[in-house]
Amino acid sequence: MLWSGSSALTVTRGAMWGFLLFAAAAWLVIGWSVLRLEPAGIAAVAGPVVLFGAVCEGLRALAGTRTWWLNAGLAAVFAATGAAMLFSDDSGWTTTASLTGWYLLVRGAVDVAVGIMTRGSDRVWSLLVTVGVLETTLGFVAAGPLARDAGSVVVILGGLGVLRAVADLVTALRLREMAAKGRDVLELPPERATGLAGYTAGHTDVEGSMRRPARHRARETTTTHAESFHDRVVRTTADLDAMLAEAGITGPRPGAPAPPESAGLPAVPDSPAGIESTPAANAAKPDRPAGGH
């Protein structure tokens, strides 16, 4: 069971359950002792009882819980309440009963709120809610007109001690149970710990060997084919044509004089019919013999 908004999963000190167990025993002794008080000693005992509740809240605030601020606030409120009860000069039991009812109302409301908030993470949240409801009811009775005699105040103080004893006892046992589960998970038997260490070492060695490259690896041979003379000529010619095209040279300049060595050359035909009509083509044809043969 949880207390004052603190979850058992957030308690970081393993000895917290021991303190709560001691507090539960102390509350149980208080609940049994006040039932045997004389009416004259009720006012002198009620103040220290509330101050003990303030001390418990202060120690819970130092336990490292997420809601330490709530426990610290409750400690301050209960300390002021206990001091007011100690220094009160009321000869009756009105002030004692009303301030005791104030303590029970605040403590019960906090227990109910915390129990509802932790219903999804703690299986005994319903017990905390039940204790909170009983504390709130007892505080309502103590602050009302029903608690005006010594017997009623004694019963209220006894009920306060018993309810706080139940709450702290269940919380202490719950924390001890969770601490034991944590030790079972983290601490293995010697033989299992040795086996786990060997398995981990072997797994690490296998992973390391898989990451290292092989020492003897065949070198990859790449076959490069030498460029033939024909391919080189074609490539060079294409490169020259591209360079001439980039320079804007696409043919002979119009009106430019012909070179001396090309003055006696025939014109280049631009069609297949022109090839047959050129003198060079006629000269290349064989002479036909007389008679048509």
PDB file of C-alpha atoms in Angstrom:
ATOM      1  CA  MET A   1       0.000   0.000   0.000  1.00  0.00           C
ATOM      2  CA  LEU A   2       1.171   3.520  -0.698  1.00  0.00           C
ATOM      3  CA  TRP A   3       1.219   6.513   1.575  1.00  0.00           C
ATOM      4  CA  SER A   4       0.919  10.261   1.051  1.00  0.00           C
ATOM      5  CA  GLY A   5       1.094  10.067  -2.716  1.00  0.00           C
ATOM      6  CA  SER A   6       4.359   8.126  -2.839  1.00  0.00           C
ATOM      7  CA  SER A   7       4.550   5.024  -4.989  1.00  0.00           C
ATOM      8  CA  ALA A   8       6.438   1.955  -3.842  1.00  0.00           C
ATOM      9  CA  LEU A   9       8.241   1.943  -7.170  1.00  0.00           C
ATOM     10  CA  THR A  10       9.711   5.381  -6.467  1.00  0.00           C
ATOM     11  CA  VAL A  11      11.083   4.681  -3.015  1.00  0.00           C
ATOM     12  CA  THR A  12      14.856   4.534  -3.340  1.00  0.00           C
ATOM     13  CA  ARG A  13      15.842   3.558   0.162  1.00  0.00           C
ATOM     14  CA  GLY A  14      15.602  -0.101   1.042  1.00  0.00           C
ATOM     15  CA  ALA A  15      15.361   0.586   4.795  1.00  0.00           C
ATOM     16  CA  MET A  16      12.139   2.558   4.414  1.00  0.00           C
ATOM     17  CA  TRP A  17       9.986  -0.469   5.128  1.00  0.00           C
ATOM     18  CA  GLY A  18      11.762  -0.945   8.471  1.00  0.00           C
ATOM     19  CA  PHE A  19      10.912   2.576   9.561  1.00  0.00           C
ATOM     20  CA  LEU A  20       7.283   2.109   8.557  1.00  0.00           C
ATOM     21  CA  LEU A  21       7.158  -1.146  10.482  1.00  0.00           C
ATOM     22  CA  PHE A  22       8.445   0.637  13.576  1.00  0.00           C
ATOM     23  CA  ALA A  23       5.935   3.454  13.051  1.00  0.00           C
ATOM     24  CA  ALA A  24       3.099   0.915  12.745  1.00  0.00           C
ATOM     25  CA  ALA A  25       4.106  -0.712  16.017  1.00  0.00           C
ATOM     26  CA  ALA A  26       4.296   2.691  17.708  1.00  0.00           C
ATOM     27  CA  TRP A  27       0.849   3.665  16.427  1.00  0.00           C
ATOM     28  CA  LEU A  28      -0.570   0.387  17.692  1.00  0.00           C
ATOM     29  CA  VAL A  29       0.889   1.017  21.142  1.00  0.00           C
ATOM     30  CA  ILE A  30      -0.555   4.534  21.103  1.00  0.00           C
ATOM     31  CA  GLY A  31      -3.989   3.248  20.144  1.00  0.00           C
ATOM     32  CA  TRP A  32      -3.947   0.719  22.977  1.00  0.00           C
ATOM     33  CA  SER A  33      -2.515   3.128  25.560  1.00  0.00           C
ATOM     34  CA  VAL A  34      -4.923   6.021  25.084  1.00  0.00           C
ATOM     35  CA  LEU A  35      -7.895   3.763  25.735  1.00  0.00           C
ATOM     36  CA  ARG A  36      -6.679   3.365  29.330  1.00  0.00           C
ATOM     37  CA  LEU A  37      -6.201   7.079  29.998  1.00  0.00           C
ATOM     38  CA  GLU A  38      -8.002   9.039  32.645  1.00  0.00           C
ATOM     39  CA  PRO A  39     -10.049  12.025  31.426  1.00  0.00           C
ATOM     40  CA  ALA A  40      -7.600  14.458  32.995  1.00  0.00           C
ATOM     41  CA  GLY A  41      -4.686  13.245  30.857  1.00  0.00           C
ATOM     42  CA  ILE A  42      -6.373  13.347  27.458  1.00  0.00           C
ATOM     43  CA  ALA A  43      -5.375  16.918  26.602  1.00  0.00           C
ATOM     44  CA  ALA A  44      -1.748  16.259  27.558  1.00  0.00           C
ATOM     45  CA  VAL A  45      -1.526  13.144  25.348  1.00  0.00           C
ATOM     46  CA  ALA A  46      -3.380  14.288  22.223  1.00  0.00           C
ATOM     47  CA  GLY A  47      -0.752  16.921  21.378  1.00  0.00           C
ATOM     48  CA  PRO A  48       2.243  14.514  21.392  1.00  0.00           C
ATOM     49  CA  VAL A  49       0.237  12.015  19.317  1.00  0.00           C
ATOM     50  CA  VAL A  50      -0.301  14.572  16.562  1.00  0.00           C
ATOM     51  CA  LEU A  51       3.351  15.651  16.809  1.00  0.00           C
ATOM     52  CA  PHE A  52       4.394  12.022  16.290  1.00  0.00           C
ATOM     53  CA  GLY A  53       2.320  12.028  13.120  1.00  0.00           C
ATOM     54  CA  ALA A  54       4.194  15.162  12.003  1.00  0.00           C
ATOM     55  CA  VAL A  55       7.542  13.452  12.631  1.00  0.00           C
ATOM     56  CA  CYS A  56       6.451  10.466  10.519  1.00  0.00           C
ATOM     57  CA  GLU A  57       5.496  12.767   7.662  1.00  0.00           C
ATOM     58  CA  GLY A  58       8.836  14.575   7.878  1.00  0.00           C
ATOM     59  CA  LEU A  59      10.800  11.326   7.659  1.00  0.00           C
ATOM     60  CA  ARG A  60       8.717  10.218   4.681  1.00  0.00           C
ATOM     61  CA  ALA A  61       9.563  13.504   2.984  1.00  0.00           C
ATOM     62  CA  LEU A  62      13.259  12.612   3.381  1.00  0.00           C
ATOM     63  CA  ALA A  63      12.770   9.130   1.917  1.00  0.00           C
ATOM     64  CA  GLY A  64      13.246  10.283  -1.681  1.00  0.00           C
ATOM     65  CA  THR A  65       9.689   9.905  -2.972  1.00  0.00           C
ATOM     66  CA  ARG A  66       8.206  11.872  -5.856  1.00  0.00           C
ATOM     67  CA  THR A  67       5.694  13.558  -3.546  1.00  0.00           C
ATOM     68  CA  TRP A  68       8.149  14.628  -0.873  1.00  0.00           C
ATOM     69  CA  TRP A  69       6.669  18.110  -1.031  1.00  0.00           C
ATOM     70  CA  LEU A  70       3.270  16.734   0.021  1.00  0.00           C
ATOM     71  CA  ASN A  71       4.781  14.935   3.004  1.00  0.00           C
ATOM     72  CA  ALA A  72       6.743  18.051   3.944  1.00  0.00           C
ATOM     73  CA  GLY A  73       3.577  20.143   3.813  1.00  0.00           C
ATOM     74  CA  LEU A  74       1.691  17.648   5.960  1.00  0.00           C
ATOM     75  CA  ALA A  75       4.554  17.612   8.451  1.00  0.00           C
ATOM     76  CA  ALA A  76       4.379  21.399   8.801  1.00  0.00           C
ATOM     77  CA  VAL A  77       0.589  21.387   9.182  1.00  0.00           C
ATOM     78  CA  PHE A  78       0.584  18.598  11.760  1.00  0.00           C
ATOM     79  CA  ALA A  79       3.453  20.181  13.701  1.00  0.00           C
ATOM     80  CA  ALA A  80       1.476  23.415  13.994  1.00  0.00           C
ATOM     81  CA  THR A  81      -1.618  21.459  15.021  1.00  0.00           C
ATOM     82  CA  GLY A  82       0.260  19.542  17.717  1.00  0.00           C
ATOM     83  CA  ALA A  83       1.865  22.721  19.057  1.00  0.00           C
ATOM     84  CA  ALA A  84      -1.536  24.405  19.260  1.00  0.00           C
ATOM     85  CA  MET A  85      -2.880  21.452  21.224  1.00  0.00           C
ATOM     86  CA  LEU A  86       0.060  21.520  23.653  1.00  0.00           C
ATOM     87  CA  PHE A  87      -0.136  25.241  24.354  1.00  0.00           C
ATOM     88  CA  SER A  88      -3.913  25.423  24.524  1.00  0.00           C
ATOM     89  CA  ASP A  89      -5.329  26.593  27.877  1.00  0.00           C
ATOM     90  CA  ASP A  90      -8.768  25.112  27.263  1.00  0.00           C
ATOM     91  CA  SER A  91      -9.894  23.302  30.390  1.00  0.00           C
ATOM     92  CA  GLY A  92     -12.358  21.138  28.471  1.00  0.00           C
ATOM     93  CA  TRP A  93     -11.998  18.800  25.519  1.00  0.00           C
ATOM     94  CA  THR A  94     -13.424  21.008  22.789  1.00  0.00           C
ATOM     95  CA  THR A  95     -10.075  22.205  21.414  1.00  0.00           C
ATOM     96  CA  THR A  96      -8.512  18.764  21.709  1.00  0.00           C
ATOM     97  CA  ALA A  97     -11.395  17.071  19.908  1.00  0.00           C
ATOM     98  CA  SER A  98     -11.615  19.677  17.132  1.00  0.00           C
ATOM     99  CA  LEU A  99      -7.869  19.666  16.385  1.00  0.00           C
ATOM    100  CA  THR A 100      -7.785  15.873  16.460  1.00  0.00           C
ATOM    101  CA  GLY A 101     -10.663  15.893  13.996  1.00  0.00           C
ATOM    102  CA  TRP A 102      -8.709  18.324  11.796  1.00  0.00           C
ATOM    103  CA  TYR A 103      -5.738  15.927  11.732  1.00  0.00           C
ATOM    104  CA  LEU A 104      -7.962  12.977  10.836  1.00  0.00           C
ATOM    105  CA  LEU A 105      -9.793  14.874   8.099  1.00  0.00           C
ATOM    106  CA  VAL A 106      -6.582  15.970   6.374  1.00  0.00           C
ATOM    107  CA  ARG A 107      -4.866  12.603   6.754  1.00  0.00           C
ATOM    108  CA  GLY A 108      -7.922  10.694   5.538  1.00  0.00           C
ATOM    109  CA  ALA A 109      -8.475  12.947   2.520  1.00  0.00           C
ATOM    110  CA  VAL A 110      -4.851  12.506   1.437  1.00  0.00           C
ATOM    111  CA  ASP A 111      -5.058   8.720   1.807  1.00  0.00           C
ATOM    112  CA  VAL A 112      -8.222   8.556  -0.289  1.00  0.00           C
ATOM    113  CA  ALA A 113      -6.720  10.724  -3.034  1.00  0.00           C
ATOM    114  CA  VAL A 114      -3.477   8.738  -3.132  1.00  0.00           C
ATOM    115  CA  GLY A 115      -5.291   5.404  -3.174  1.00  0.00           C
ATOM    116  CA  ILE A 116      -7.390   6.441  -6.158  1.00  0.00           C
ATOM    117  CA  MET A 117      -4.369   7.775  -8.057  1.00  0.00           C
ATOM    118  CA  THR A 118      -2.390   4.546  -7.556  1.00  0.00           C
ATOM    119  CA  ARG A 119      -5.183   2.071  -8.260  1.00  0.00           C
ATOM    120  CA  GLY A 120      -3.501   0.987 -11.492  1.00  0.00           C
ATOM    121  CA  SER A 121      -0.074   0.265  -9.976  1.00  0.00           C
ATOM    122  CA  ASP A 122      -0.811  -1.050  -6.470  1.00  0.00           C
ATOM    123  CA  ARG A 123      -3.038  -4.022  -5.766  1.00  0.00           C
ATOM    124  CA  VAL A 124      -3.820  -2.871  -2.187  1.00  0.00           C
ATOM    125  CA  TRP A 125      -5.018   0.581  -3.160  1.00  0.00           C
ATOM    126  CA  SER A 126      -8.536  -0.271  -2.014  1.00  0.00           C
ATOM    127  CA  LEU A 127      -7.279  -0.858   1.528  1.00  0.00           C
ATOM    128  CA  LEU A 128      -5.694   2.597   1.573  1.00  0.00           C
ATOM    129  CA  VAL A 129      -8.947   4.128   0.352  1.00  0.00           C
ATOM    130  CA  THR A 130     -10.853   2.276   3.078  1.00  0.00           C
ATOM    131  CA  VAL A 131      -8.490   3.531   5.763  1.00  0.00           C
ATOM    132  CA  GLY A 132      -8.798   7.060   4.394  1.00  0.00           C
ATOM    133  CA  VAL A 133     -12.587   6.921   4.445  1.00  0.00           C
ATOM    134  CA  LEU A 134     -12.584   5.681   8.054  1.00  0.00           C
ATOM    135  CA  GLU A 135     -10.155   8.424   9.081  1.00  0.00           C
ATOM    136  CA  THR A 136     -12.262  11.080   7.392  1.00  0.00           C
ATOM    137  CA  THR A 137     -15.413   9.792   9.061  1.00  0.00           C
ATOM    138  CA  LEU A 138     -13.732   9.688  12.452  1.00  0.00           C
ATOM    139  CA  GLY A 139     -12.418  13.219  11.961  1.00  0.00           C
ATOM    140  CA  PHE A 140     -15.871  14.448  10.985  1.00  0.00           C
ATOM    141  CA  VAL A 141     -17.283  12.984  14.195  1.00  0.00           C
ATOM    142  CA  ALA A 142     -14.447  14.443  16.289  1.00  0.00           C
ATOM    143  CA  ALA A 143     -14.905  17.942  14.866  1.00  0.00           C
ATOM    144  CA  GLY A 144     -18.689  17.853  15.342  1.00  0.00           C
ATOM    145  CA  PRO A 145     -20.869  18.278  18.409  1.00  0.00           C
ATOM    146  CA  LEU A 146     -20.913  14.537  19.119  1.00  0.00           C
ATOM    147  CA  ALA A 147     -17.428  14.556  20.677  1.00  0.00           C
ATOM    148  CA  ARG A 148     -17.949  16.717  23.721  1.00  0.00           C
ATOM    149  CA  ASP A 149     -17.116  14.301  26.513  1.00  0.00           C
ATOM    150  CA  ALA A 150     -13.898  12.589  27.567  1.00  0.00           C
ATOM    151  CA  GLY A 151     -15.043   9.131  26.516  1.00  0.00           C
ATOM    152  CA  SER A 152     -15.634  10.177  22.909  1.00  0.00           C
ATOM    153  CA  VAL A 153     -12.227  11.842  22.651  1.00  0.00           C
ATOM    154  CA  VAL A 154     -10.515   8.746  24.056  1.00  0.00           C
ATOM    155  CA  VAL A 155     -12.237   6.489  21.521  1.00  0.00           C
ATOM    156  CA  ILE A 156     -11.304   8.849  18.678  1.00  0.00           C
ATOM    157  CA  LEU A 157      -7.634   8.885  19.693  1.00  0.00           C
ATOM    158  CA  GLY A 158      -7.631   5.098  19.985  1.00  0.00           C
ATOM    159  CA  GLY A 159      -9.180   4.743  16.544  1.00  0.00           C
ATOM    160  CA  LEU A 160      -6.593   7.153  15.132  1.00  0.00           C
ATOM    161  CA  GLY A 161      -3.735   5.012  16.421  1.00  0.00           C
ATOM    162  CA  VAL A 162      -5.231   1.755  15.118  1.00  0.00           C
ATOM    163  CA  LEU A 163      -5.956   3.134  11.633  1.00  0.00           C
ATOM    164  CA  ARG A 164      -2.468   4.595  11.247  1.00  0.00           C
ATOM    165  CA  ALA A 165      -0.976   1.318  12.486  1.00  0.00           C
ATOM    166  CA  VAL A 166      -2.851  -0.672   9.834  1.00  0.00           C
ATOM    167  CA  ALA A 167      -1.883   1.748   7.067  1.00  0.00           C
ATOM    168  CA  ASP A 168       1.820   1.826   7.927  1.00  0.00           C
ATOM    169  CA  LEU A 169       2.016  -1.922   8.570  1.00  0.00           C
ATOM    170  CA  VAL A 170       0.555  -2.855   5.186  1.00  0.00           C
ATOM    171  CA  THR A 171       2.780  -0.291   3.474  1.00  0.00           C
ATOM    172  CA  ALA A 172       5.896  -1.660   5.184  1.00  0.00           C
ATOM    173  CA  LEU A 173       5.108  -5.252   4.197  1.00  0.00           C
ATOM    174  CA  ARG A 174       4.358  -4.191   0.630  1.00  0.00           C
ATOM    175  CA  LEU A 175       7.691  -2.391   0.321  1.00  0.00           C
ATOM    176  CA  ARG A 176       9.545  -5.358   1.787  1.00  0.00           C
ATOM    177  CA  GLU A 177       7.878  -7.660  -0.739  1.00  0.00           C
ATOM    178  CA  MET A 178       8.927  -5.471  -3.642  1.00  0.00           C
ATOM    179  CA  ALA A 179      12.475  -5.150  -2.294  1.00  0.00           C
ATOM    180  CA  ALA A 180      12.720  -8.957  -2.080  1.00  0.00           C
ATOM    181  CA  LYS A 181      11.571  -9.281  -5.699  1.00  0.00           C
ATOM    182  CA  GLY A 182      14.246  -6.833  -6.769  1.00  0.00           C
ATOM    183  CA  ARG A 183      16.949  -8.854  -5.001  1.00  0.00           C
ATOM    184  CA  ASP A 184      15.752 -12.063  -6.641  1.00  0.00           C
ATOM    185  CA  VAL A 185      16.092 -10.484 -10.050  1.00  0.00           C
ATOM    186  CA  LEU A 186      19.467  -8.838  -9.526  1.00  0.00           C
ATOM    187  CA  GLU A 187      21.220 -11.437  -7.354  1.00  0.00           C
ATOM    188  CA  LEU A 188      21.587 -14.884  -8.960  1.00  0.00           C
ATOM    189  CA  PRO A 189      22.790 -18.072  -7.269  1.00  0.00           C
ATOM    190  CA  PRO A 190      26.562 -18.681  -7.588  1.00  0.00           C
ATOM    191  CA  GLU A 191      26.249 -21.476 -10.158  1.00  0.00           C
ATOM    192  CA  ARG A 192      23.844 -19.480 -12.335  1.00  0.00           C
ATOM    193  CA  ALA A 193      25.995 -16.376 -12.063  1.00  0.00           C
ATOM    194  CA  THR A 194      29.047 -18.369 -13.230  1.00  0.00           C
ATOM    195  CA  GLY A 195      27.145 -19.842 -16.165  1.00  0.00           C
ATOM    196  CA  LEU A 196      25.816 -16.447 -17.172  1.00  0.00           C
ATOM    197  CA  ALA A 197      29.309 -14.952 -17.053  1.00  0.00           C
ATOM    198  CA  GLY A 198      30.686 -17.741 -19.282  1.00  0.00           C
ATOM    199  CA  TYR A 199      27.860 -17.381 -21.760  1.00  0.00           C
ATOM    200  CA  THR A 200      28.361 -13.627 -21.927  1.00  0.00           C
ATOM    201  CA  ALA A 201      32.102 -14.010 -22.517  1.00  0.00           C
ATOM    202  CA  GLY A 202      31.563 -16.569 -25.288  1.00  0.00           C
ATOM    203  CA  HIS A 203      28.933 -14.430 -26.950  1.00  0.00           C
ATOM    204  CA  THR A 204      31.295 -11.450 -26.886  1.00  0.00           C
ATOM    205  CA  ASP A 205      34.123 -13.480 -28.459  1.00  0.00           C
ATOM    206  CA  VAL A 206      31.874 -14.714 -31.252  1.00  0.00           C
ATOM    207  CA  GLU A 207      30.672 -11.227 -32.049  1.00  0.00           C
ATOM    208  CA  GLY A 208      34.255  -9.930 -32.045  1.00  0.00           C
ATOM    209  CA  SER A 209      35.441 -12.632 -34.439  1.00  0.00           C
ATOM    210  CA  MET A 210      32.595 -11.878 -36.817  1.00  0.00           C
ATOM    211  CA  ARG A 211      33.555  -8.222 -36.940  1.00  0.00           C
ATOM    212  CA  ARG A 212      37.260  -8.887 -37.748  1.00  0.00           C
ATOM    213  CA  PRO A 213      38.070  -9.368 -41.461  1.00  0.00           C
ATOM    214  CA  ALA A 214      39.665 -12.617 -42.647  1.00  0.00           C
ATOM    215  CA  ARG A 215      43.449 -12.650 -42.670  1.00  0.00           C
ATOM    216  CA  HIS A 216      43.788 -14.606 -45.930  1.00  0.00           C
ATOM    217  CA  ARG A 217      41.553 -13.261 -48.591  1.00  0.00           C
ATOM    218  CA  ALA A 218      41.943 -13.811 -52.277  1.00  0.00           C
ATOM    219  CA  ARG A 219      42.696 -10.620 -54.043  1.00  0.00           C
ATOM    220  CA  GLU A 220      40.117  -9.596 -56.494  1.00  0.00           C
ATOM    221  CA  THR A 221      41.543  -9.552 -60.002  1.00  0.00           C
ATOM    222  CA  THR A 222      40.071  -7.207 -62.528  1.00  0.00           C
ATOM    223  CA  THR A 223      40.602  -7.822 -66.211  1.00  0.00           C
ATOM    224  CA  THR A 224      41.195  -4.640 -68.152  1.00  0.00           C
ATOM    225  CA  HIS A 225      40.878  -4.762 -71.907  1.00  0.00           C
ATOM    226  CA  ALA A 226      43.346  -2.615 -73.834  1.00  0.00           C
ATOM    227  CA  GLU A 227      41.807  -0.112 -76.206  1.00  0.00           C
ATOM    228  CA  SER A 228      42.263  -1.113 -79.843  1.00  0.00           C
ATOM    229  CA  PHE A 229      43.753   1.213 -82.452  1.00  0.00           C
ATOM    230  CA  HIS A 230      40.456   1.492 -84.292  1.00  0.00           C
ATOM    231  CA  ASP A 231      38.572   2.472 -81.116  1.00  0.00           C
ATOM    232  CA  ARG A 232      41.218   5.044 -80.282  1.00  0.00           C
ATOM    233  CA  VAL A 233      41.026   6.579 -83.769  1.00  0.00           C
ATOM    234  CA  VAL A 234      37.249   6.780 -83.608  1.00  0.00           C
ATOM    235  CA  ARG A 235      37.363   8.330 -80.146  1.00  0.00           C
ATOM    236  CA  THR A 236      40.006  10.875 -81.164  1.00  0.00           C
ATOM    237  CA  THR A 237      38.085  11.839 -84.283  1.00  0.00           C
ATOM    238  CA  ALA A 238      34.905  12.311 -82.285  1.00  0.00           C
ATOM    239  CA  ASP A 239      36.767  14.495 -79.807  1.00  0.00           C
ATOM    240  CA  LEU A 240      38.179  16.651 -82.615  1.00  0.00           C
ATOM    241  CA  ASP A 241      34.752  17.048 -84.199  1.00  0.00           C
ATOM    242  CA  ALA A 242      33.326  18.112 -80.872  1.00  0.00           C
ATOM    243  CA  MET A 243      36.099  20.662 -80.355  1.00  0.00           C
ATOM    244  CA  LEU A 244      35.580  22.104 -83.852  1.00  0.00           C
ATOM    245  CA  ALA A 245      31.840  22.332 -83.298  1.00  0.00           C
ATOM    246  CA  GLU A 246      32.389  24.178 -80.035  1.00  0.00           C
ATOM    247  CA  ALA A 247      34.727  26.596 -81.835  1.00  0.00           C
ATOM    248  CA  GLY A 248      32.047  27.269 -84.475  1.00  0.00           C
ATOM    249  CA  ILE A 249      33.943  25.697 -87.389  1.00  0.00           C
ATOM    250  CA  THR A 250      31.470  23.719 -89.468  1.00  0.00           C
ATOM    251  CA  GLY A 251      32.985  24.011 -92.980  1.00  0.00           C
ATOM    252  CA  PRO A 252      35.140  26.208 -95.283  1.00  0.00           C
ATOM    253  CA  ARG A 253      34.564  29.925 -95.134  1.00  0.00           C
ATOM    254  CA  PRO A 254      32.508  31.252 -98.094  1.00  0.00           C
ATOM    255  CA  GLY A 255      34.699  33.063-100.663  1.00  0.00           C
ATOM    256  CA  ALA A 256      37.945  31.737 -99.279  1.00  0.00           C
ATOM    257  CA  PRO A 257      40.620  30.862-101.932  1.00  0.00           C
ATOM    258  CA  ALA A 258      41.217  27.201-102.492  1.00  0.00           C
ATOM    259  CA  PRO A 259      44.520  25.738-101.374  1.00  0.00           C
ATOM    260  CA  PRO A 260      47.176  25.404-104.097  1.00  0.00           C
ATOM    261  CA  GLU A 261      47.324  21.660-103.943  1.00  0.00           C
ATOM    262  CA  SER A 262      43.566  21.365-104.396  1.00  0.00           C
ATOM    263  CA  ALA A 263      43.262  23.706-107.406  1.00  0.00           C
ATOM    264  CA  GLY A 264      43.284  20.895-109.991  1.00  0.00           C
ATOM    265  CA  LEU A 265      40.947  18.600-108.097  1.00  0.00           C
ATOM    266  CA  PRO A 266      37.408  18.127-109.356  1.00  0.00           C
ATOM    267  CA  ALA A 267      34.488  19.334-107.335  1.00  0.00           C
ATOM    268  CA  VAL A 268      33.142  16.971-104.769  1.00  0.00           C
ATOM    269  CA  PRO A 269      29.760  15.639-105.856  1.00  0.00           C
ATOM    270  CA  ASP A 270      26.903  15.968-103.445  1.00  0.00           C
ATOM    271  CA  SER A 271      24.656  13.229-104.894  1.00  0.00           C
ATOM    272  CA  PRO A 272      25.027   9.728-106.372  1.00  0.00           C
ATOM    273  CA  ALA A 273      24.134  11.076-109.855  1.00  0.00           C
ATOM    274  CA  GLY A 274      26.969  13.531-109.705  1.00  0.00           C
ATOM    275  CA  ILE A 275      29.433  10.772-108.977  1.00  0.00           C
ATOM    276  CA  GLU A 276      28.771   9.059-112.325  1.00  0.00           C
ATOM    277  CA  SER A 277      29.118  12.327-114.266  1.00  0.00           C
ATOM    278  CA  THR A 278      32.522  13.209-112.912  1.00  0.00           C
ATOM    279  CA  PRO A 279      35.608  12.598-115.119  1.00  0.00           C
ATOM    280  CA  ALA A 280      37.176  10.517-112.421  1.00  0.00           C
ATOM    281  CA  ALA A 281      34.185   8.215-112.419  1.00  0.00           C
ATOM    282  CA  ASN A 282      34.235   7.922-116.225  1.00  0.00           C
ATOM    283  CA  ALA A 283      37.918   7.235-116.187  1.00  0.00           C
ATOM    284  CA  ALA A 284      37.393   4.516-113.691  1.00  0.00           C
ATOM    285  CA  LYS A 285      34.938   2.723-115.979  1.00  0.00           C
ATOM    286  CA  PRO A 286      36.528   0.063-118.265  1.00  0.00           C
ATOM    287  CA  ASP A 287      36.364   0.658-122.004  1.00  0.00           C
ATOM    288  CA  ARG A 288      33.814  -1.486-123.750  1.00  0.00           C
ATOM    289  CA  PRO A 289      35.134  -3.412-126.798  1.00  0.00           C
ATOM    290  CA  ALA A 290      33.720  -2.810-130.236  1.00  0.00           C
ATOM    291  CA  GLY A 291      30.814  -4.929-131.018  1.00  0.00           C
ATOM    292  CA  GLY A 292      29.121  -4.393-127.718  1.00  0.00           C
ATOM    293  CA  HIS A 293      31.238  -6.902-125.778  1.00  0.00           C
TER     294      HIS A 293
END
